[in-house]
Amino acid sequence: MNARTAFALARLGLSAAGLVALIGYFQYTLGVTTFAIANFFSYFTVQSGIASVIVFVTAAVVAARRLTDPAWLDMLRAMVTTYILVSGVVYGIIVWRSSGVNYSIEVPWSSQLLHFVIPICALIDWIVDPYKARLSWKYLGWAIVFPVFWLVFTLIRGPIVGWYPYFFLDARQVSGPGETVLYCLIIVAIITGIAALLTGITRLKRMPRHLLPPWRAAA
């Protein structure tokens, strides 16, 4: 089995795990009294999770059929990897913060898989893949487009439906609008930082051409 086949199988497994986690998380939230389908699909974690399943399935198919990945696909991979990593970081902070105020947050297996296991595996996939495209620093600008739109949409929708996916987006649950804005800026900074890290990884010293596998050296 060559490297491309291995990456194809790994990404297919990653997408399958993501789908299982999303279904499990949906079933778990069915038991929450405030559950609403529209609210479930309004979570950044859920939206980025769905996107990651689609992108990793695409990446698996491409890896199985082509010797190299197109640059646009690697950019999409970088985006979804950034988003699911951000989801994991933010969720981890929320869980940690709740323990400090004597408020317990249950973390079911589906949430652990969705917020922690899959993002870590996606990061490993990004790091160990020696054949990914070299991303331009302009990617940082593209990486924050979706999160900013999501934040704006959520802040507009929140007062209308009386529900926010995360406590810090509701000014009533924090000290006021100023703290909500601060949290939003911190999230954008985290997204930019992770996107910069993934971009930087692609710009490290590349493997000498004569050491590349024949199928890559010929590309």
Short mmCIF file of C-alpha atoms in Angstrom, two decimals:
data_model
loop_
_atom_site.label_atom_id
_atom_site.label_comp_id
_atom_site.label_asym_id
_atom_site.label_seq_id
_atom_site.Cartn_x
_atom_site.Cartn_y
_atom_site.Cartn_z
CA MET A 1 0.00 0.00 0.00
CA ASN A 2 1.52 3.32 -1.08
CA ALA A 3 1.39 6.59 0.83
CA ARG A 4 -1.50 8.04 -1.17
CA THR A 5 -3.66 5.02 -0.43
CA ALA A 6 -2.78 5.27 3.25
CA PHE A 7 -3.79 8.94 3.34
CA ALA A 8 -7.00 8.12 1.47
CA LEU A 9 -7.96 5.45 4.00
CA ALA A 10 -7.01 7.67 6.94
CA ARG A 11 -9.12 10.57 5.68
CA LEU A 12 -12.02 8.27 4.91
CA GLY A 13 -11.80 6.98 8.47
CA LEU A 14 -11.65 10.54 9.76
CA SER A 15 -14.78 11.50 7.85
CA ALA A 16 -16.58 8.35 9.06
CA ALA A 17 -15.66 9.18 12.65
CA GLY A 18 -16.96 12.71 12.13
CA LEU A 19 -20.27 11.44 10.80
CA VAL A 20 -20.67 9.02 13.72
CA ALA A 21 -19.84 11.81 16.18
CA LEU A 22 -22.37 14.19 14.61
CA ILE A 23 -25.13 11.57 14.68
CA GLY A 24 -24.28 10.65 18.27
CA TYR A 25 -24.21 14.29 19.32
CA PHE A 26 -27.58 14.90 17.66
CA GLN A 27 -29.09 11.94 19.50
CA TYR A 28 -27.62 13.20 22.76
CA THR A 29 -29.07 16.69 22.34
CA LEU A 30 -32.52 15.19 21.68
CA GLY A 31 -32.69 14.65 25.43
CA VAL A 32 -32.09 18.33 26.21
CA THR A 33 -35.30 20.18 27.09
CA THR A 34 -34.32 23.25 25.07
CA PHE A 35 -33.46 21.18 21.99
CA ALA A 36 -34.44 22.56 18.59
CA ILE A 37 -33.16 21.31 15.26
CA ALA A 38 -32.42 24.85 14.06
CA ASN A 39 -30.40 25.48 17.22
CA PHE A 40 -28.45 22.24 16.82
CA PHE A 41 -27.33 23.20 13.33
CA SER A 42 -26.44 26.70 14.54
CA TYR A 43 -23.48 25.45 16.58
CA PHE A 44 -20.14 26.36 15.05
CA THR A 45 -18.91 22.91 16.05
CA VAL A 46 -21.71 21.20 14.14
CA GLN A 47 -21.32 23.35 11.02
CA SER A 48 -17.55 22.91 10.93
CA GLY A 49 -17.99 19.20 11.67
CA ILE A 50 -20.32 18.75 8.70
CA ALA A 51 -17.90 20.71 6.50
CA SER A 52 -14.98 18.56 7.67
CA VAL A 53 -16.83 15.33 6.80
CA ILE A 54 -17.46 16.59 3.26
CA VAL A 55 -13.91 17.88 2.79
CA PHE A 56 -12.21 14.76 4.16
CA VAL A 57 -14.36 12.48 2.00
CA THR A 58 -13.36 14.59 -1.00
CA ALA A 59 -9.70 14.47 0.07
CA ALA A 60 -9.90 10.68 0.43
CA VAL A 61 -11.34 10.26 -3.07
CA VAL A 62 -8.74 12.59 -4.58
CA ALA A 63 -5.89 10.83 -2.75
CA ALA A 64 -7.10 7.49 -4.11
CA ARG A 65 -7.35 8.72 -7.70
CA ARG A 66 -4.64 11.34 -8.11
CA LEU A 67 -0.95 11.53 -7.36
CA THR A 68 -1.21 15.04 -5.92
CA ASP A 69 -3.86 17.16 -4.23
CA PRO A 70 -5.03 20.36 -5.95
CA ALA A 71 -4.20 23.56 -4.08
CA TRP A 72 -7.87 24.43 -3.56
CA LEU A 73 -8.43 21.14 -1.74
CA ASP A 74 -5.50 21.70 0.59
CA MET A 75 -6.86 25.17 1.37
CA LEU A 76 -10.24 23.64 2.24
CA ARG A 77 -8.50 21.04 4.38
CA ALA A 78 -6.64 23.79 6.17
CA MET A 79 -9.88 25.70 6.76
CA VAL A 80 -11.86 22.81 8.24
CA THR A 81 -8.85 21.72 10.30
CA THR A 82 -8.60 25.26 11.65
CA TYR A 83 -12.29 25.39 12.49
CA ILE A 84 -12.53 22.05 14.26
CA LEU A 85 -9.36 22.82 16.22
CA VAL A 86 -10.87 26.14 17.30
CA SER A 87 -14.05 24.32 18.33
CA GLY A 88 -11.99 21.98 20.48
CA VAL A 89 -9.99 24.79 22.09
CA VAL A 90 -13.06 26.91 22.85
CA TYR A 91 -15.06 23.95 24.14
CA GLY A 92 -12.16 22.87 26.32
CA ILE A 93 -11.98 26.38 27.80
CA ILE A 94 -15.74 26.37 28.46
CA VAL A 95 -15.55 23.01 30.25
CA TRP A 96 -12.53 24.14 32.25
CA ARG A 97 -14.17 27.45 33.16
CA SER A 98 -17.38 25.74 34.28
CA SER A 99 -15.47 23.63 36.79
CA GLY A 100 -14.20 26.84 38.39
CA VAL A 101 -17.71 28.15 39.04
CA ASN A 102 -19.09 24.86 40.42
CA TYR A 103 -21.08 24.18 37.26
CA SER A 104 -20.63 20.77 35.70
CA ILE A 105 -20.84 20.29 31.93
CA GLU A 106 -21.46 16.75 30.77
CA VAL A 107 -19.13 15.70 27.97
CA PRO A 108 -20.63 12.64 26.20
CA TRP A 109 -18.53 10.36 24.01
CA SER A 110 -19.84 12.04 20.86
CA SER A 111 -18.72 15.43 22.12
CA GLN A 112 -15.30 14.09 23.08
CA LEU A 113 -14.92 12.62 19.61
CA LEU A 114 -16.17 15.77 17.89
CA HIS A 115 -14.27 18.33 19.97
CA PHE A 116 -11.02 16.58 20.83
CA VAL A 117 -10.22 13.28 19.08
CA ILE A 118 -11.09 14.24 15.49
CA PRO A 119 -9.40 17.68 15.62
CA ILE A 120 -6.20 16.12 16.95
CA CYS A 121 -6.26 13.45 14.24
CA ALA A 122 -6.89 16.11 11.58
CA LEU A 123 -3.91 18.10 12.87
CA ILE A 124 -1.70 15.01 12.75
CA ASP A 125 -2.87 14.35 9.19
CA TRP A 126 -1.89 17.90 8.26
CA ILE A 127 1.51 17.69 9.93
CA VAL A 128 2.61 14.30 8.59
CA ASP A 129 1.43 14.89 5.02
CA PRO A 130 4.65 15.92 3.22
CA TYR A 131 2.91 16.58 -0.08
CA LYS A 132 0.43 19.32 0.82
CA ALA A 133 0.45 22.57 -1.12
CA ARG A 134 2.41 25.56 0.13
CA LEU A 135 -0.23 28.00 1.37
CA SER A 136 0.06 31.73 0.90
CA TRP A 137 -0.23 33.97 3.95
CA LYS A 138 -3.30 35.39 2.23
CA TYR A 139 -5.02 32.25 3.48
CA LEU A 140 -5.28 33.88 6.91
CA GLY A 141 -7.76 36.38 5.48
CA TRP A 142 -9.88 33.65 3.90
CA ALA A 143 -9.80 31.56 7.07
CA ILE A 144 -11.69 34.13 9.13
CA VAL A 145 -14.43 34.87 6.58
CA PHE A 146 -16.76 32.04 7.60
CA PRO A 147 -16.27 32.50 11.38
CA VAL A 148 -16.96 36.24 11.11
CA PHE A 149 -20.14 35.61 9.10
CA TRP A 150 -21.15 32.97 11.64
CA LEU A 151 -20.60 35.38 14.53
CA VAL A 152 -22.63 38.13 12.85
CA PHE A 153 -25.45 35.72 12.00
CA THR A 154 -25.49 34.31 15.54
CA LEU A 155 -25.52 37.74 17.19
CA ILE A 156 -28.44 38.79 14.96
CA ARG A 157 -30.35 35.53 15.40
CA GLY A 158 -29.81 35.29 19.16
CA PRO A 159 -32.15 38.11 20.26
CA ILE A 160 -34.79 36.95 17.76
CA VAL A 161 -35.03 33.35 18.99
CA GLY A 162 -33.85 33.99 22.54
CA TRP A 163 -31.04 31.45 22.32
CA TYR A 164 -27.27 31.52 21.82
CA PRO A 165 -25.06 28.49 21.13
CA TYR A 166 -22.39 29.70 23.55
CA PHE A 167 -22.86 31.65 26.78
CA PHE A 168 -20.30 34.35 26.00
CA LEU A 169 -22.29 35.48 22.95
CA ASP A 170 -25.23 36.39 25.19
CA ALA A 171 -24.54 39.74 26.84
CA ARG A 172 -26.99 38.81 29.60
CA GLN A 173 -24.81 35.90 30.69
CA VAL A 174 -21.65 37.98 30.90
CA SER A 175 -20.94 41.48 32.16
CA GLY A 176 -22.40 43.11 29.04
CA PRO A 177 -21.88 43.71 25.31
CA GLY A 178 -18.29 44.77 25.91
CA GLU A 179 -17.33 41.36 27.27
CA THR A 180 -19.13 39.64 24.38
CA VAL A 181 -17.13 41.72 21.91
CA LEU A 182 -13.95 40.84 23.80
CA TYR A 183 -14.74 37.14 23.57
CA CYS A 184 -15.42 37.49 19.84
CA LEU A 185 -12.07 39.21 19.31
CA ILE A 186 -10.32 36.48 21.28
CA ILE A 187 -11.96 33.80 19.12
CA VAL A 188 -10.92 35.59 15.92
CA ALA A 189 -7.38 35.81 17.32
CA ILE A 190 -7.38 32.07 18.10
CA ILE A 191 -8.63 31.29 14.59
CA THR A 192 -5.96 33.50 13.05
CA GLY A 193 -3.27 31.93 15.24
CA ILE A 194 -4.21 28.36 14.33
CA ALA A 195 -4.54 29.27 10.65
CA ALA A 196 -1.08 30.87 10.80
CA LEU A 197 0.31 27.71 12.40
CA LEU A 198 -1.12 25.48 9.67
CA THR A 199 0.13 27.87 6.99
CA GLY A 200 3.57 28.00 8.56
CA ILE A 201 3.78 24.21 8.55
CA THR A 202 3.34 24.19 4.76
CA ARG A 203 6.13 26.73 4.37
CA LEU A 204 8.78 24.82 6.29
CA LYS A 205 11.79 23.53 4.38
CA ARG A 206 10.45 21.01 1.90
CA MET A 207 11.78 17.53 1.32
CA PRO A 208 14.55 17.49 -1.33
CA ARG A 209 13.10 16.53 -4.69
CA HIS A 210 15.37 13.53 -5.11
CA LEU A 211 14.00 12.09 -1.83
CA LEU A 212 10.37 12.38 -2.88
CA PRO A 213 8.49 9.27 -4.01
CA PRO A 214 8.64 8.85 -7.81
CA TRP A 215 4.95 9.74 -8.25
CA ARG A 216 5.49 13.06 -6.44
CA ALA A 217 8.86 13.91 -7.97
CA ALA A 218 7.30 13.59 -11.40
CA ALA A 219 4.47 16.00 -10.52
#
